[in-house]
């Protein structure tokens, strides 16, 4: 294996680790938001029908009415 291939493999591995970190961060942010909103919402959950990935998450929310 030449140096260029090794550098590319290391770069790909770094990108994959960064993507995993971004995914974990997004999940942490969503979970934090879910914990902060119970006073204002009756129901909140990640949509099971709409796609989600490391960059976007769709939520189903039913607000409380006074």
Rosetta silent file (secondary structure, phi, psi, omega in degrees, C-alpha in Angstrom):
SEQUENCE: XXXXXXXXXXXXXXXXXXXXXXXXXXXXXXXXXXXXXXXXXXXXXXXXXXXXXXXXXXXXXXXXXX
SCORE:     score description
SCORE:     0.000 S_00000001
   1 L     0.000  133.107 -178.679    0.000    0.000    0.000 S_00000001
   2 L   -87.844  170.121 -176.216    1.434    3.379   -0.919 S_00000001
   3 H   -61.801  -37.691 -177.815    1.478    6.513    1.238 S_00000001
   4 H   -65.458  -42.487  178.153   -1.307    8.180   -0.735 S_00000001
   5 H   -63.903  -40.798  179.241   -3.671    5.225   -0.221 S_00000001
   6 H   -63.269  -43.344  178.400   -2.848    5.125    3.474 S_00000001
   7 H   -62.810  -40.639  179.570   -3.562    8.862    3.833 S_00000001
   8 H   -64.315  -44.001  178.564   -6.880    8.436    1.982 S_00000001
   9 H   -61.397  -41.850  178.302   -7.868    5.527    4.240 S_00000001
  10 H   -64.956  -39.873  179.069   -6.991    7.571    7.336 S_00000001
  11 H   -64.814  -44.015  178.385   -8.982   10.532    5.978 S_00000001
  12 H   -61.288  -40.759  178.919  -12.004    8.293    5.279 S_00000001
  13 H   -65.026  -41.803  177.597  -11.778    6.882    8.803 S_00000001
  14 H   -62.186  -42.310  178.469  -11.599   10.407   10.267 S_00000001
  15 H   -61.975  -41.591  179.896  -14.667   11.439    8.226 S_00000001
  16 H   -64.332  -42.569  177.783  -16.563    8.386    9.474 S_00000001
  17 H   -64.355  -39.489  178.451  -15.670    9.166   13.095 S_00000001
  18 H   -64.402  -42.077  177.437  -16.739   12.799   12.589 S_00000001
  19 H   -61.500  -42.391  178.235  -20.077   11.639   11.125 S_00000001
  20 H   -63.164  -40.684  177.792  -20.603    9.349   14.122 S_00000001
  21 H   -64.766  -41.181  177.758  -19.831   12.234   16.484 S_00000001
  22 H   -62.735  -41.812  179.411  -22.267   14.502   14.590 S_00000001
  23 H   -62.872  -43.971  178.391  -24.937   11.807   14.796 S_00000001
  24 H   -63.541  -40.705  179.933  -24.406   11.409   18.540 S_00000001
  25 H   -63.701  -44.431  179.088  -24.538   15.188   19.005 S_00000001
  26 H   -61.528  -43.964  179.139  -27.815   15.477   17.072 S_00000001
  27 H   -62.384  -40.056  177.968  -29.347   12.662   19.131 S_00000001
  28 H   -64.230  -40.604  179.639  -28.206   14.367   22.340 S_00000001
  29 H   -66.007  -41.772  178.715  -29.723   17.677   21.193 S_00000001
  30 H   -63.720  -46.393  179.448  -33.028   16.010   20.297 S_00000001
  31 H   -61.857  -38.849  177.526  -33.159   14.206   23.634 S_00000001
  32 H   -63.914  -43.082  178.673  -32.412   17.453   25.482 S_00000001
  33 H   -63.272  -40.588  179.460  -35.207   19.226   23.594 S_00000001
  34 H   -62.407  -34.011 -179.823  -37.610   16.397   24.395 S_00000001
  35 H   -76.918  -25.043 -176.875  -36.827   16.787   28.100 S_00000001
  36 H   -86.374  -15.870 -171.000  -37.312   20.577   28.051 S_00000001
  37 L  -100.502   -3.272 -174.423  -40.737   20.655   26.382 S_00000001
  38 L   -54.972  -29.978 -179.460  -43.110   18.542   28.522 S_00000001
  39 L   -66.420  -23.344 -173.463  -44.737   21.646   30.074 S_00000001
  40 L  -111.874   -9.421 -177.209  -45.903   22.828   26.641 S_00000001
  41 E  -127.076  145.622  176.742  -46.625   19.632   24.741 S_00000001
  42 E   -83.800  -37.476 -179.023  -48.994   16.750   25.247 S_00000001
  43 E  -148.772  138.762  174.815  -47.013   14.398   23.002 S_00000001
  44 E  -147.502  134.878 -179.957  -43.673   14.598   21.202 S_00000001
  45 E  -159.640  155.418  174.515  -41.805   11.882   19.316 S_00000001
  46 E   -69.823  132.783 -179.924  -39.444   11.369   16.407 S_00000001
  47 L   -61.167  134.476  176.536  -41.474   10.643   13.272 S_00000001
  48 L   -91.390  -16.431 -177.253  -41.457    7.003   12.255 S_00000001
  49 L   -93.980  -35.468 -179.393  -42.755    7.743    8.742 S_00000001
  50 L   -87.538  146.680 -178.039  -40.484   10.580    7.655 S_00000001
  51 L   -69.984  151.976  172.767  -36.802    9.895    7.033 S_00000001
  52 L  -138.906  151.241  179.393  -34.134   11.050    9.454 S_00000001
  53 L  -147.158 -162.746 -176.984  -30.380   11.126    9.197 S_00000001
  54 L   -69.584  -14.695 -175.505  -27.378   12.793   10.803 S_00000001
  55 L  -107.599  -19.789 -173.572  -28.504   16.234    9.598 S_00000001
  56 L  -150.245  143.235  177.026  -32.274   16.288   10.112 S_00000001
  57 L  -137.795  133.101  176.405  -34.942   14.810   12.345 S_00000001
  58 L  -100.466  136.276 -179.388  -38.698   15.293   11.998 S_00000001
  59 E  -114.813  145.235  169.728  -40.803   15.416   15.148 S_00000001
  60 E  -100.265  124.029 -175.552  -44.508   14.794   15.703 S_00000001
  61 E  -131.228  132.174  170.092  -45.781   17.254   18.296 S_00000001
  62 E  -115.635  117.714 -176.323  -49.192   17.736   19.908 S_00000001
  63 E   -82.832  157.965  174.533  -49.287   20.965   21.927 S_00000001
  64 L   -81.658  137.312  176.849  -51.176   21.530   25.171 S_00000001
  65 L  -109.285  138.423  179.853  -54.170   23.834   24.873 S_00000001
  66 L  -103.668    0.000    0.000  -55.262   25.963   27.817 S_00000001
